[in-house]
Short mmCIF file of C-alpha atoms in Angstrom, two decimals:
data_model
loop_
_atom_site.label_atom_id
_atom_site.label_comp_id
_atom_site.label_asym_id
_atom_site.label_seq_id
_atom_site.Cartn_x
_atom_site.Cartn_y
_atom_site.Cartn_z
CA MET A 9 -1.96 -26.39 -3.38
CA SER A 10 -1.40 -25.69 0.28
CA ILE A 11 1.79 -25.32 2.24
CA ALA A 12 2.73 -25.82 5.85
CA PRO A 13 2.82 -22.52 7.75
CA PRO A 14 6.23 -21.17 8.72
CA ARG A 15 6.94 -21.07 12.42
CA THR A 16 5.31 -18.21 14.29
CA ARG A 17 7.63 -15.23 14.70
CA TYR A 18 7.50 -12.45 17.28
CA ARG A 19 10.60 -10.59 16.16
CA LEU A 20 8.71 -7.30 16.59
CA TRP A 21 9.58 -7.36 20.26
CA THR A 22 13.30 -8.03 19.96
CA ALA A 23 14.35 -4.45 19.32
CA GLY A 24 13.79 -3.13 22.83
CA LEU A 25 11.39 -0.78 24.50
CA VAL A 26 11.64 2.13 22.09
CA GLY A 27 11.16 -0.35 19.29
CA LEU A 28 7.99 -1.41 21.05
CA VAL A 29 6.85 2.17 21.36
CA ALA A 30 7.60 2.45 17.66
CA LEU A 31 5.55 -0.61 16.96
CA ALA A 32 2.63 0.88 18.81
CA ALA A 33 3.01 4.01 16.72
CA ALA A 34 3.30 2.01 13.52
CA ALA A 35 0.62 -0.62 14.13
CA GLY A 36 -1.91 1.34 12.12
CA ALA A 37 -3.73 0.43 8.94
CA VAL A 38 -2.60 0.47 5.35
CA GLY A 39 -6.23 0.99 4.44
CA TYR A 40 -7.42 -2.49 5.19
CA LEU A 41 -4.15 -4.24 6.08
CA ARG A 42 -3.25 -3.39 9.67
CA TRP A 43 -4.64 -2.04 12.89
CA ALA A 44 -3.77 -0.81 16.36
CA PRO A 45 -4.46 -3.22 19.24
CA GLY A 46 -7.02 -2.25 21.87
CA ALA A 47 -6.12 -0.77 25.19
CA GLY A 48 -6.32 -3.84 27.42
CA THR A 49 -5.13 -3.84 31.02
CA PRO A 50 -2.78 -0.98 31.95
CA PRO A 51 0.72 -1.97 33.01
CA PRO A 52 1.48 -2.18 36.70
CA ALA A 53 2.79 0.84 38.58
CA ARG A 54 6.42 1.68 37.89
CA PRO A 55 9.11 3.30 39.98
CA ALA A 56 9.46 7.07 40.08
CA PRO A 57 10.82 8.71 36.91
CA LEU A 58 14.57 8.69 36.40
CA PRO A 59 16.59 11.87 35.87
CA ALA A 60 16.28 13.22 32.34
CA ALA A 61 19.90 12.61 31.38
CA ASP A 62 19.77 9.01 32.61
CA ILE A 63 16.51 8.15 30.85
CA GLU A 64 17.70 9.65 27.57
CA VAL A 65 20.73 7.38 27.59
CA ARG A 66 18.69 4.35 28.58
CA VAL A 67 15.99 4.97 25.97
CA HIS A 68 18.52 5.32 23.17
CA ASN A 69 20.63 2.38 24.36
CA PHE A 70 17.62 0.14 24.67
CA CYS A 71 16.71 0.95 21.07
CA GLY A 72 20.23 0.17 19.85
CA GLY A 73 20.52 -2.52 17.22
CA SER A 74 16.90 -2.08 16.17
CA CYS A 75 15.84 -3.00 12.65
CA HIS A 76 13.95 0.27 12.35
CA ALA A 77 14.52 3.93 13.03
CA TYR A 78 14.17 5.66 16.38
CA PRO A 79 10.67 7.20 16.82
CA PRO A 80 11.07 10.98 17.26
CA PRO A 81 8.89 12.56 19.94
CA ASP A 82 7.47 15.00 17.39
CA THR A 83 5.63 12.22 15.53
CA PHE A 84 2.73 12.56 18.02
CA PRO A 85 1.28 15.44 20.02
CA ARG A 86 2.21 15.41 23.69
CA ARG A 87 -1.16 14.21 24.99
CA TYR A 88 -0.97 10.91 23.09
CA TRP A 89 2.44 9.68 24.17
CA ARG A 90 1.30 8.03 27.40
CA ALA A 91 -1.04 5.71 25.50
CA GLU A 92 1.69 4.95 22.94
CA VAL A 93 4.28 4.12 25.59
CA GLU A 94 1.90 2.01 27.65
CA ARG A 95 0.88 0.10 24.53
CA GLY A 96 4.55 -0.53 23.82
CA PHE A 97 5.05 -1.89 27.33
CA ARG A 98 2.11 -4.26 26.83
CA PHE A 99 3.79 -5.65 23.69
CA PHE A 100 6.99 -6.04 25.69
CA GLU A 101 5.25 -7.88 28.54
CA GLN A 102 3.54 -10.24 26.08
CA SER A 103 6.88 -11.08 24.49
CA GLY A 104 8.24 -12.79 27.62
CA LEU A 105 11.68 -11.24 27.06
CA SER A 106 13.79 -10.57 30.14
CA LEU A 107 15.47 -7.41 28.90
CA PRO A 108 16.03 -4.58 31.43
CA ALA A 109 13.42 -1.93 30.65
CA PRO A 110 13.44 1.69 31.79
CA PRO A 111 10.55 2.64 34.11
CA VAL A 112 7.41 3.32 32.12
CA GLU A 113 6.80 6.69 33.82
CA SER A 114 10.29 7.82 32.89
CA VAL A 115 9.72 6.85 29.26
CA VAL A 116 6.36 8.63 29.21
CA ARG A 117 7.96 11.78 30.60
CA TYR A 118 10.85 11.50 28.12
CA PHE A 119 8.49 11.66 25.15
CA GLU A 120 6.01 14.13 26.65
CA ASP A 121 8.75 16.62 27.49
CA ARG A 122 9.96 16.62 23.88
CA ALA A 123 6.67 16.34 21.98
CA PRO A 124 4.78 19.34 20.55
CA GLU A 125 1.36 20.35 21.81
CA GLU A 126 0.00 19.82 18.29
CA LEU A 127 1.40 18.61 14.99
CA PRO A 128 2.04 21.47 12.58
CA ALA A 129 -0.19 21.83 9.52
CA ALA A 130 1.14 20.56 6.20
CA GLU A 131 1.88 23.21 3.61
CA CYS A 132 -0.02 22.24 0.45
CA PRO A 133 0.17 25.18 -1.98
CA ALA A 134 -1.81 24.73 -5.18
CA ALA A 135 -0.47 25.80 -8.56
CA GLY A 136 -1.08 29.42 -9.41
CA ARG A 137 -2.63 28.50 -12.76
CA PRO A 138 -5.23 26.00 -13.96
CA LEU A 139 -4.37 22.52 -15.15
CA GLY A 140 -4.09 22.32 -18.93
CA VAL A 141 -6.84 19.70 -19.31
CA ARG A 142 -10.45 19.26 -18.21
CA PHE A 143 -11.99 16.22 -16.59
CA GLU A 144 -15.55 14.92 -16.49
CA ARG A 145 -16.62 12.62 -13.65
CA VAL A 146 -18.41 9.44 -14.72
CA SER A 147 -19.43 6.39 -12.71
CA TYR A 148 -21.59 3.31 -13.07
CA PRO A 149 -23.60 1.32 -10.50
CA GLY A 150 -22.05 -1.91 -9.36
CA PRO A 151 -23.76 -5.30 -9.41
CA ALA A 152 -26.44 -5.75 -6.78
CA ALA A 153 -24.91 -6.66 -3.42
CA PRO A 154 -25.95 -6.63 0.25
CA VAL A 155 -23.01 -4.40 1.21
CA ARG A 156 -21.40 -1.32 -0.28
CA PRO A 157 -18.26 -2.02 -2.27
CA ALA A 158 -14.84 -1.46 -0.73
CA VAL A 159 -12.54 -1.33 -3.73
CA SER A 160 -9.03 -2.33 -2.68
CA ASN A 161 -7.41 -2.45 -6.13
CA VAL A 162 -8.01 -1.11 -9.63
CA ASN A 163 -5.94 -2.26 -12.57
CA LEU A 164 -6.31 -1.13 -16.18
CA VAL A 165 -6.08 -4.21 -18.39
CA ARG A 166 -6.95 -5.67 -21.77
CA LEU A 167 -8.54 -8.83 -20.48
CA SER A 168 -11.03 -9.24 -23.33
CA ALA A 169 -8.69 -8.28 -26.17
CA PRO A 170 -7.04 -10.74 -28.56
CA THR A 171 -3.58 -12.05 -27.68
CA THR A 172 -2.05 -9.14 -29.64
CA GLY A 173 -2.91 -6.92 -26.66
CA ALA A 174 -4.91 -4.48 -28.78
CA GLY A 175 -8.23 -2.97 -27.79
CA PRO A 176 -9.46 -0.43 -25.26
CA LEU A 177 -8.41 -0.59 -21.63
CA GLU A 178 -10.81 -2.14 -19.15
CA VAL A 179 -11.13 -1.61 -15.40
CA LEU A 180 -10.38 -4.67 -13.28
CA ALA A 181 -11.45 -4.05 -9.68
CA CYS A 182 -11.27 -5.96 -6.41
CA ASP A 183 -14.19 -5.44 -4.05
CA MET A 184 -12.73 -6.53 -0.75
CA GLN A 185 -15.94 -6.07 1.22
CA GLY A 186 -18.21 -7.89 -1.22
CA GLY A 187 -15.67 -10.58 -2.14
CA ARG A 188 -15.83 -9.91 -5.87
CA VAL A 189 -13.41 -9.53 -8.77
CA MET A 190 -15.18 -7.35 -11.33
CA LEU A 191 -14.64 -5.92 -14.80
CA LEU A 192 -15.93 -2.75 -16.47
CA ARG A 193 -15.50 -1.80 -20.12
CA PRO A 194 -15.97 1.99 -20.16
CA ALA A 195 -15.72 2.17 -23.97
CA ASP A 196 -18.78 -0.05 -24.44
CA PRO A 197 -21.97 1.67 -25.64
CA ALA A 198 -23.65 0.78 -22.34
CA PRO A 199 -20.91 0.11 -19.77
CA ALA A 200 -21.88 -2.26 -16.96
CA TRP A 201 -19.94 -4.08 -14.27
CA LYS A 202 -19.51 -7.84 -14.62
CA VAL A 203 -18.57 -10.13 -11.73
CA LEU A 204 -15.81 -12.45 -12.98
CA ALA A 205 -15.32 -14.46 -9.80
CA ARG A 206 -15.89 -14.49 -6.08
CA VAL A 207 -12.88 -14.47 -3.76
CA ALA A 208 -13.24 -13.92 -0.02
CA ASN A 209 -11.30 -10.65 0.36
CA PRO A 210 -9.37 -9.79 -2.82
CA ALA A 211 -6.63 -7.20 -2.28
CA HIS A 212 -4.89 -7.18 -5.66
CA ALA A 213 -5.43 -8.68 -9.13
CA GLU A 214 -2.99 -9.09 -12.03
CA VAL A 215 -3.74 -10.28 -15.57
CA VAL A 216 -1.31 -12.91 -16.84
CA ASP A 217 -1.36 -16.04 -19.01
CA LEU A 218 -0.10 -18.34 -16.28
CA ASP A 219 -0.51 -21.65 -18.09
CA GLY A 220 0.60 -20.38 -21.52
CA ASP A 221 -2.57 -21.47 -23.33
CA GLY A 222 -3.11 -18.11 -25.03
CA ILE A 223 -6.06 -17.21 -22.78
CA ARG A 224 -5.61 -14.50 -20.19
CA ASP A 225 -5.92 -15.48 -16.53
CA ILE A 226 -6.08 -13.43 -13.33
CA LEU A 227 -3.90 -13.84 -10.23
CA VAL A 228 -5.63 -12.68 -7.06
CA ALA A 229 -4.00 -11.86 -3.73
CA ASN A 230 -6.61 -12.81 -1.14
CA LEU A 231 -6.39 -11.34 2.35
CA GLY A 232 -8.94 -13.87 3.55
CA SER A 233 -10.23 -11.55 6.27
CA PHE A 234 -11.67 -8.06 6.14
CA PRO A 235 -10.61 -7.24 9.73
CA PRO A 236 -6.85 -7.40 10.35
CA THR A 237 -5.70 -10.63 11.93
CA ASP A 238 -2.71 -12.93 12.31
CA ARG A 239 -4.81 -15.93 11.33
CA ARG A 240 -3.44 -17.91 8.40
CA CYS A 241 -6.42 -17.14 6.24
CA GLY A 242 -4.65 -15.67 3.19
CA SER A 243 -4.29 -17.30 -0.20
CA VAL A 244 -3.30 -16.88 -3.83
CA VAL A 245 -6.15 -17.68 -6.20
CA TRP A 246 -5.63 -18.36 -9.89
CA LEU A 247 -8.68 -17.42 -11.96
CA ARG A 248 -8.03 -19.68 -14.92
CA GLY A 249 -9.41 -18.18 -18.11
CA ARG A 250 -11.59 -20.32 -20.31
CA ALA A 251 -12.30 -19.99 -24.03
CA ASP A 252 -15.90 -18.95 -23.32
CA GLY A 253 -14.76 -15.96 -21.25
CA SER A 254 -15.45 -17.54 -17.86
CA PHE A 255 -12.95 -18.09 -15.07
CA THR A 256 -12.35 -21.10 -12.83
CA PRO A 257 -10.90 -20.29 -9.38
CA ILE A 258 -7.97 -22.52 -8.35
CA THR A 259 -6.09 -22.01 -5.09
CA LEU A 260 -2.31 -22.07 -5.60
CA LEU A 261 -1.31 -21.15 -2.05
CA ASP A 262 -3.15 -21.10 1.26
CA ASN A 263 -2.63 -21.46 5.00
CA VAL A 264 -0.54 -18.28 5.12
CA GLY A 265 -1.10 -14.81 6.56
CA ARG A 266 -3.18 -12.22 4.74
CA VAL A 267 -1.86 -11.93 1.18
CA ALA A 268 -1.64 -8.36 -0.12
CA ASP A 269 0.10 -8.80 -3.49
CA VAL A 270 1.17 -11.43 -6.02
CA ARG A 271 3.17 -10.97 -9.24
CA ALA A 272 4.38 -13.40 -11.92
CA ALA A 273 7.74 -13.70 -13.71
CA ASP A 274 10.12 -16.41 -14.91
CA PHE A 275 12.46 -16.07 -11.94
CA PHE A 276 14.20 -19.42 -12.53
CA GLY A 277 14.70 -19.05 -16.28
CA THR A 278 12.81 -22.25 -17.09
CA GLY A 279 10.22 -20.73 -19.40
CA LYS A 280 7.52 -21.07 -16.74
CA LEU A 281 6.02 -18.23 -14.75
CA ASP A 282 6.86 -18.33 -11.05
CA LEU A 283 5.19 -16.16 -8.42
CA VAL A 284 6.38 -13.69 -5.81
CA VAL A 285 3.88 -13.24 -2.99
CA GLY A 286 3.68 -10.39 -0.49
CA VAL A 287 2.11 -11.76 2.70
CA PHE A 288 1.26 -8.77 4.87
CA GLY A 289 -0.12 -10.84 7.74
CA LEU A 290 -0.23 -8.53 10.74
CA HIS A 291 2.31 -8.86 13.54
CA ALA A 292 3.57 -12.42 13.17
CA ALA A 293 2.18 -14.21 10.12
CA GLY A 294 3.66 -12.05 7.32
CA GLU A 295 6.50 -12.83 4.91
CA ILE A 296 7.61 -12.62 1.29
CA LEU A 297 7.44 -15.92 -0.58
CA LEU A 298 8.79 -17.17 -3.90
CA LEU A 299 6.63 -19.87 -5.48
CA GLU A 300 8.61 -21.98 -7.93
CA ASN A 301 6.50 -23.30 -10.79
CA LEU A 302 7.02 -27.08 -11.02
CA THR A 303 3.73 -27.74 -12.80
CA GLU A 304 3.63 -30.62 -15.28
CA ASN A 305 -0.14 -30.87 -15.61
CA TRP A 306 -2.14 -27.61 -15.39
CA ASP A 307 -5.15 -29.50 -14.12
CA LYS A 308 -3.00 -30.03 -11.02
CA PRO A 309 -0.75 -26.95 -10.73
CA ARG A 310 2.27 -27.35 -8.46
CA PHE A 311 4.08 -24.40 -6.90
CA VAL A 312 6.76 -24.92 -4.26
CA PRO A 313 7.21 -22.02 -1.81
CA ARG A 314 10.34 -20.70 -0.18
CA THR A 315 10.65 -17.76 2.19
CA LEU A 316 12.71 -14.82 0.89
CA ASP A 317 12.00 -12.45 3.79
CA ALA A 318 10.40 -13.36 7.11
CA ARG A 319 9.20 -9.87 8.04
CA PRO A 320 5.46 -9.12 8.13
CA GLY A 321 4.07 -6.03 6.45
CA ALA A 322 4.67 -6.58 2.69
CA ILE A 323 2.29 -4.36 0.71
CA HIS A 324 3.52 -4.39 -2.90
CA VAL A 325 6.06 -6.58 -4.76
CA PRO A 326 6.30 -5.19 -8.35
CA VAL A 327 8.67 -6.97 -10.75
CA ALA A 328 11.34 -5.42 -13.01
CA ASP A 329 14.88 -6.10 -14.23
CA LEU A 330 16.62 -3.56 -12.01
CA ASN A 331 20.25 -4.25 -12.96
CA GLY A 332 19.84 -5.02 -16.67
CA ASP A 333 21.12 -8.60 -16.50
CA GLY A 334 18.06 -10.08 -18.18
CA LYS A 335 16.74 -11.73 -15.02
CA PRO A 336 13.58 -10.44 -13.32
CA ASP A 337 14.07 -8.80 -9.93
CA PHE A 338 11.42 -7.27 -7.71
CA VAL A 339 11.00 -4.45 -5.22
CA ALA A 340 9.10 -4.86 -1.96
CA LEU A 341 7.46 -2.22 0.18
CA ILE A 342 7.54 -3.56 3.75
CA ALA A 343 5.50 -1.57 6.24
CA GLN A 344 4.67 -2.12 9.90
CA GLU A 345 7.61 -0.90 11.96
CA HIS A 346 10.08 -1.62 9.13
CA GLU A 347 8.90 1.15 6.74
CA THR A 348 11.39 0.24 4.05
CA VAL A 349 11.70 -0.23 0.29
CA VAL A 350 13.88 -3.24 -0.56
CA ALA A 351 15.21 -4.50 -3.90
CA PHE A 352 15.46 -8.27 -4.34
CA ILE A 353 18.14 -8.89 -6.98
CA ASN A 354 17.80 -12.20 -8.77
CA GLU A 355 21.06 -14.14 -8.61
CA GLY A 356 19.60 -17.27 -10.21
CA GLY A 357 18.45 -20.58 -8.85
CA GLY A 358 15.90 -18.95 -6.56
CA SER A 359 18.55 -16.92 -4.73
CA PHE A 360 18.01 -13.18 -4.22
CA ARG A 361 20.30 -10.50 -2.84
CA LYS A 362 18.50 -7.89 -0.75
CA GLN A 363 19.41 -4.23 -0.95
CA THR A 364 17.56 -1.51 0.93
CA LEU A 365 16.69 1.33 -1.42
CA TYR A 366 15.05 3.55 1.18
CA ARG A 367 14.33 3.46 4.88
CA ALA A 368 11.75 5.89 6.25
CA PRO A 369 12.91 8.37 8.89
CA HIS A 370 10.77 6.83 11.62
CA PRO A 371 8.62 3.73 12.17
CA GLY A 372 5.33 5.63 12.16
CA TYR A 373 5.86 6.97 8.63
CA GLY A 374 2.80 5.12 7.27
CA SER A 375 4.05 3.51 4.03
CA SER A 376 1.08 2.77 1.78
CA GLY A 377 2.18 1.98 -1.79
CA ILE A 378 4.81 1.96 -4.53
CA GLN A 379 4.95 2.01 -8.33
CA LEU A 380 8.05 1.35 -10.44
CA VAL A 381 8.16 3.97 -13.20
CA ASP A 382 10.69 6.16 -15.04
CA LEU A 383 9.34 9.34 -13.54
CA ASN A 384 11.84 11.85 -14.91
CA GLY A 385 12.36 10.24 -18.33
CA ASP A 386 16.06 9.46 -17.94
CA GLY A 387 15.68 5.80 -18.95
CA SER A 388 15.94 4.35 -15.42
CA LEU A 389 13.13 2.99 -13.29
CA ASP A 390 12.40 5.07 -10.21
CA VAL A 391 10.10 4.35 -7.28
CA LEU A 392 6.95 6.41 -6.82
CA TYR A 393 6.08 6.02 -3.15
CA THR A 394 3.25 7.11 -0.87
CA ASN A 395 3.09 7.25 2.90
CA GLY A 396 -0.29 8.07 4.41
CA ASP A 397 -1.48 5.22 6.59
CA ILE A 398 -3.88 6.80 9.11
CA LEU A 399 -5.92 3.97 10.60
CA ASP A 400 -4.10 3.84 13.88
CA GLU A 401 -5.18 5.58 17.04
CA PRO A 402 -4.99 8.48 17.54
CA TYR A 403 -6.47 9.58 14.20
CA LEU A 404 -4.36 12.55 13.20
CA TYR A 405 -3.61 14.73 10.21
CA LYS A 406 0.09 14.01 9.86
CA PRO A 407 2.17 16.64 8.05
CA TYR A 408 4.85 14.12 7.03
CA HIS A 409 2.37 12.09 4.93
CA GLY A 410 2.58 12.55 1.18
CA VAL A 411 3.93 11.56 -2.21
CA GLN A 412 7.64 10.74 -2.50
CA TRP A 413 10.04 10.04 -5.36
CA LEU A 414 12.99 7.67 -5.05
CA GLU A 415 15.17 8.72 -7.98
CA ASN A 416 17.30 5.99 -9.54
CA LYS A 417 20.87 7.31 -9.61
CA GLY A 418 22.33 4.07 -10.98
CA GLY A 419 24.07 1.19 -9.27
CA LEU A 420 20.96 0.51 -7.16
CA LEU A 421 21.37 3.86 -5.43
CA PHE A 422 18.15 5.82 -5.02
CA GLU A 423 17.83 9.42 -3.87
CA HIS A 424 14.75 10.48 -1.91
CA HIS A 425 12.79 13.55 -3.03
CA PRO A 426 9.56 14.67 -1.35
CA ILE A 427 7.12 15.66 -4.09
CA ALA A 428 4.07 16.87 -2.18
CA PRO A 429 2.59 16.55 1.31
CA MET A 430 -0.87 14.97 1.39
CA TYR A 431 -2.81 13.90 4.45
CA GLY A 432 -3.69 10.22 4.18
CA ALA A 433 -1.87 9.72 0.86
CA HIS A 434 -2.63 6.12 0.04
CA ASN A 435 -1.84 5.50 -3.62
CA ALA A 436 -0.23 7.34 -6.52
CA VAL A 437 0.35 6.45 -10.16
CA ALA A 438 2.22 8.21 -12.95
CA ALA A 439 0.80 9.01 -16.40
CA ASP A 440 1.01 11.77 -18.99
CA LEU A 441 -2.28 13.43 -18.13
CA THR A 442 -1.56 16.77 -19.76
CA GLY A 443 -0.11 15.61 -23.08
CA THR A 444 3.29 17.22 -22.58
CA GLY A 445 5.30 14.01 -22.91
CA ARG A 446 6.21 14.20 -19.23
CA LEU A 447 4.70 11.92 -16.62
CA ASP A 448 2.36 13.60 -14.18
CA ILE A 449 1.10 11.96 -10.98
CA VAL A 450 -2.39 11.35 -9.67
CA ALA A 451 -2.69 10.63 -5.95
CA VAL A 452 -5.62 9.74 -3.70
CA SER A 453 -6.08 9.96 0.04
CA PHE A 454 -7.89 7.85 2.61
CA LEU A 455 -9.29 9.77 5.58
CA PRO A 456 -12.54 7.93 6.38
CA GLY A 457 -15.34 10.20 7.52
CA ASP A 458 -16.04 8.41 10.79
CA LYS A 459 -12.43 8.95 11.90
CA PHE A 460 -11.97 12.41 10.32
CA PRO A 461 -15.37 14.14 10.54
CA ASP A 462 -13.78 17.56 10.03
CA ARG A 463 -12.30 16.75 6.63
CA PRO A 464 -14.72 19.10 4.78
CA ALA A 465 -13.75 22.00 7.05
CA ARG A 466 -10.11 21.09 6.58
CA LYS A 467 -10.63 20.95 2.81
CA ALA A 468 -8.40 17.90 2.83
CA ASP A 469 -7.30 16.91 -0.66
CA ALA A 470 -8.97 13.71 -1.89
CA VAL A 471 -7.73 13.52 -5.51
CA VAL A 472 -4.71 15.51 -6.66
CA VAL A 473 -2.88 15.85 -9.96
CA LEU A 474 0.79 16.70 -9.58
CA GLU A 475 1.75 18.17 -12.94
CA GLN A 476 5.39 17.67 -13.92
CA VAL A 477 6.26 21.05 -15.36
CA ALA A 478 9.97 20.24 -15.68
CA PRO A 479 11.94 17.06 -14.98
CA GLY A 480 11.48 16.38 -11.28
CA ARG A 481 9.46 19.56 -10.61
CA PHE A 482 5.75 19.25 -9.87
CA GLU A 483 2.85 21.66 -9.35
CA ARG A 484 -0.24 20.72 -7.35
CA HIS A 485 -3.77 20.72 -8.83
CA PRO A 486 -6.48 19.44 -6.45
CA LEU A 487 -9.36 17.81 -8.34
CA LEU A 488 -11.44 16.91 -5.31
CA THR A 489 -11.42 17.72 -1.60
CA ALA A 490 -13.11 16.26 1.50
CA GLU A 491 -14.28 12.99 -0.14
CA CYS A 492 -11.16 11.17 1.00
CA ASP A 493 -12.54 7.65 0.59
CA ALA A 494 -10.10 5.99 -1.81
CA VAL A 495 -7.16 3.68 -1.24
CA VAL A 496 -6.38 3.07 -4.94
CA CYS A 497 -6.23 4.81 -8.29
CA ALA A 498 -5.08 4.12 -11.85
CA ALA A 499 -4.54 6.10 -15.05
CA GLY A 500 -4.73 5.17 -18.73
CA ASP A 501 -6.63 5.66 -21.99
CA LEU A 502 -10.06 4.11 -21.42
CA TYR A 503 -11.84 5.56 -24.45
CA GLY A 504 -9.29 5.44 -27.25
CA THR A 505 -8.82 9.20 -27.29
CA GLY A 506 -5.06 9.13 -26.84
CA ARG A 507 -5.50 10.85 -23.47
CA ALA A 508 -4.97 9.30 -20.05
CA ASP A 509 -8.07 9.10 -17.89
CA ILE A 510 -8.13 8.63 -14.11
CA VAL A 511 -9.86 5.84 -12.20
CA VAL A 512 -10.44 6.21 -8.46
CA GLY A 513 -11.70 3.29 -6.38
CA ASN A 514 -14.38 3.83 -3.75
CA PHE A 515 -13.45 2.20 -0.46
CA SER A 516 -15.43 3.93 2.27
CA SER A 517 -17.86 6.44 0.77
CA MET A 518 -21.31 6.60 2.36
CA THR A 519 -22.69 8.81 -0.42
CA THR A 520 -22.35 6.43 -3.38
CA ASP A 521 -22.33 2.71 -3.95
CA HIS A 522 -20.60 2.96 -7.32
CA PRO A 523 -17.34 0.96 -7.24
CA VAL A 524 -15.19 3.55 -9.02
CA THR A 525 -15.26 7.08 -10.34
CA ILE A 526 -13.72 7.75 -13.75
CA TRP A 527 -12.27 11.19 -14.39
CA LYS A 528 -12.61 11.27 -18.17
CA ASN A 529 -9.88 13.38 -19.77
CA LEU A 530 -11.50 15.86 -22.15
CA GLY A 531 -8.25 17.58 -23.11
CA GLY A 532 -8.11 21.27 -23.87
CA PRO A 533 -7.51 24.14 -21.45
CA ALA A 534 -9.16 23.95 -18.06
CA ALA A 535 -11.82 26.49 -17.22
CA GLY A 536 -12.40 26.61 -13.48
CA SER A 537 -13.32 23.44 -11.62
CA PRO A 538 -13.50 20.06 -13.35
CA ARG A 539 -16.86 19.43 -14.99
CA GLN A 540 -19.09 16.86 -13.39
CA ARG A 541 -21.78 14.74 -14.97
CA PRO A 542 -24.44 12.84 -13.02
CA ALA A 543 -23.59 9.19 -12.44
CA ARG A 544 -25.14 6.80 -14.90
#
């Protein structure tokens, strides 16, 4: 089913000049989702700089009423602010708005005078003792393909198990570069990847029995374009499971911006699964949609869309009952210049009340992912959150990137706690890796080698375990450095050992063409570095 596109929106320019500078700073890339525009023609010459006191007032006033936070000068080194300001002015000029803007040279000087020469280094102290478990690295070649895989999502599922949900976990992976949805069963005697379906640019996949026939299906969020774009090339593809184990692709939604996430729940209370769709888009084509399930005949599925939020930049839209009223709600991570975590509380009949759970301190924060999980074991769902988007020029090691915890204090109030800084932190998931009964965290970073050639010298962390040694207190255990080529990870028991293993997707590595690396949990006390076994 296709829908008519919503009207084009350019609300990014309505916040004023500093908002535009913020947009330039925030127009980076959540891995594969967003980018910074090219330089283009420089703006025309501006009048001489205004006095410092005058420009400070005008900069702050012009940013007043913005939907995002003011961009502090210390978010970039001094030498980069001219390019950021000039890019912001280009956005402003393209908008056609007739707002009074401060002179560009005055704005440049305002930020340069307040910016540091260099960003400070992040403090990333490792634990003073070894992790209590050992890991063994295992990987398997992917199916033959003309391009290396770029794994944008890994999900641990029981796709092949009976309807009871028993059986070993399997690895469901989206290869965004090769256009493949693939499955690996690590517990098999001879594990091998199987291509389940081909989708242009799959960003996320969820297992669900959408049509209620007792056979598991897969919902795929399809970006529709590997390069970022505002074209309406995104879609939601239903891989309808068949009794013989095959899947039939059926498009449920198209003609929208690049779709980053899709989740299913009975939002209307009708007994049918509806869909919430996170359309990242880019600058204008993004939104969050609710697709009401009005299907009568599953050979002709019918989903009717409505817009719940018109902002571009939605990355994840996980579902949960946040207020305990029995109705499914969801939480959205909205990036771009918004950099916010928003709860959508289900009030019935397709109506949702929005409540902001967290707003990042500045629009260049680089939000990259969320997971809903009871991190401290108090019975309430928290938000595990990463910010580490780095694919915007200039390519910098940003000390404010890392792993964050939004602690649920009740009444939809969430308290922010920084857990650990991590350059390029792109995804984190919680699992009891050490067998203590407390949830630990595994996090991965994305610092592609062509943009960060000094990452080996920096010893930048690529895979980190954050061991929860007491409720809310974590110690850092790097498992891998320098190979910062992952945008996704997952954790769960792949081998039936009762221990949680780690799966890390390969997005940009030039040293292997294996889709994922499994860090097999061997248990027992660690002895030095994690063991490694040659790839099979």
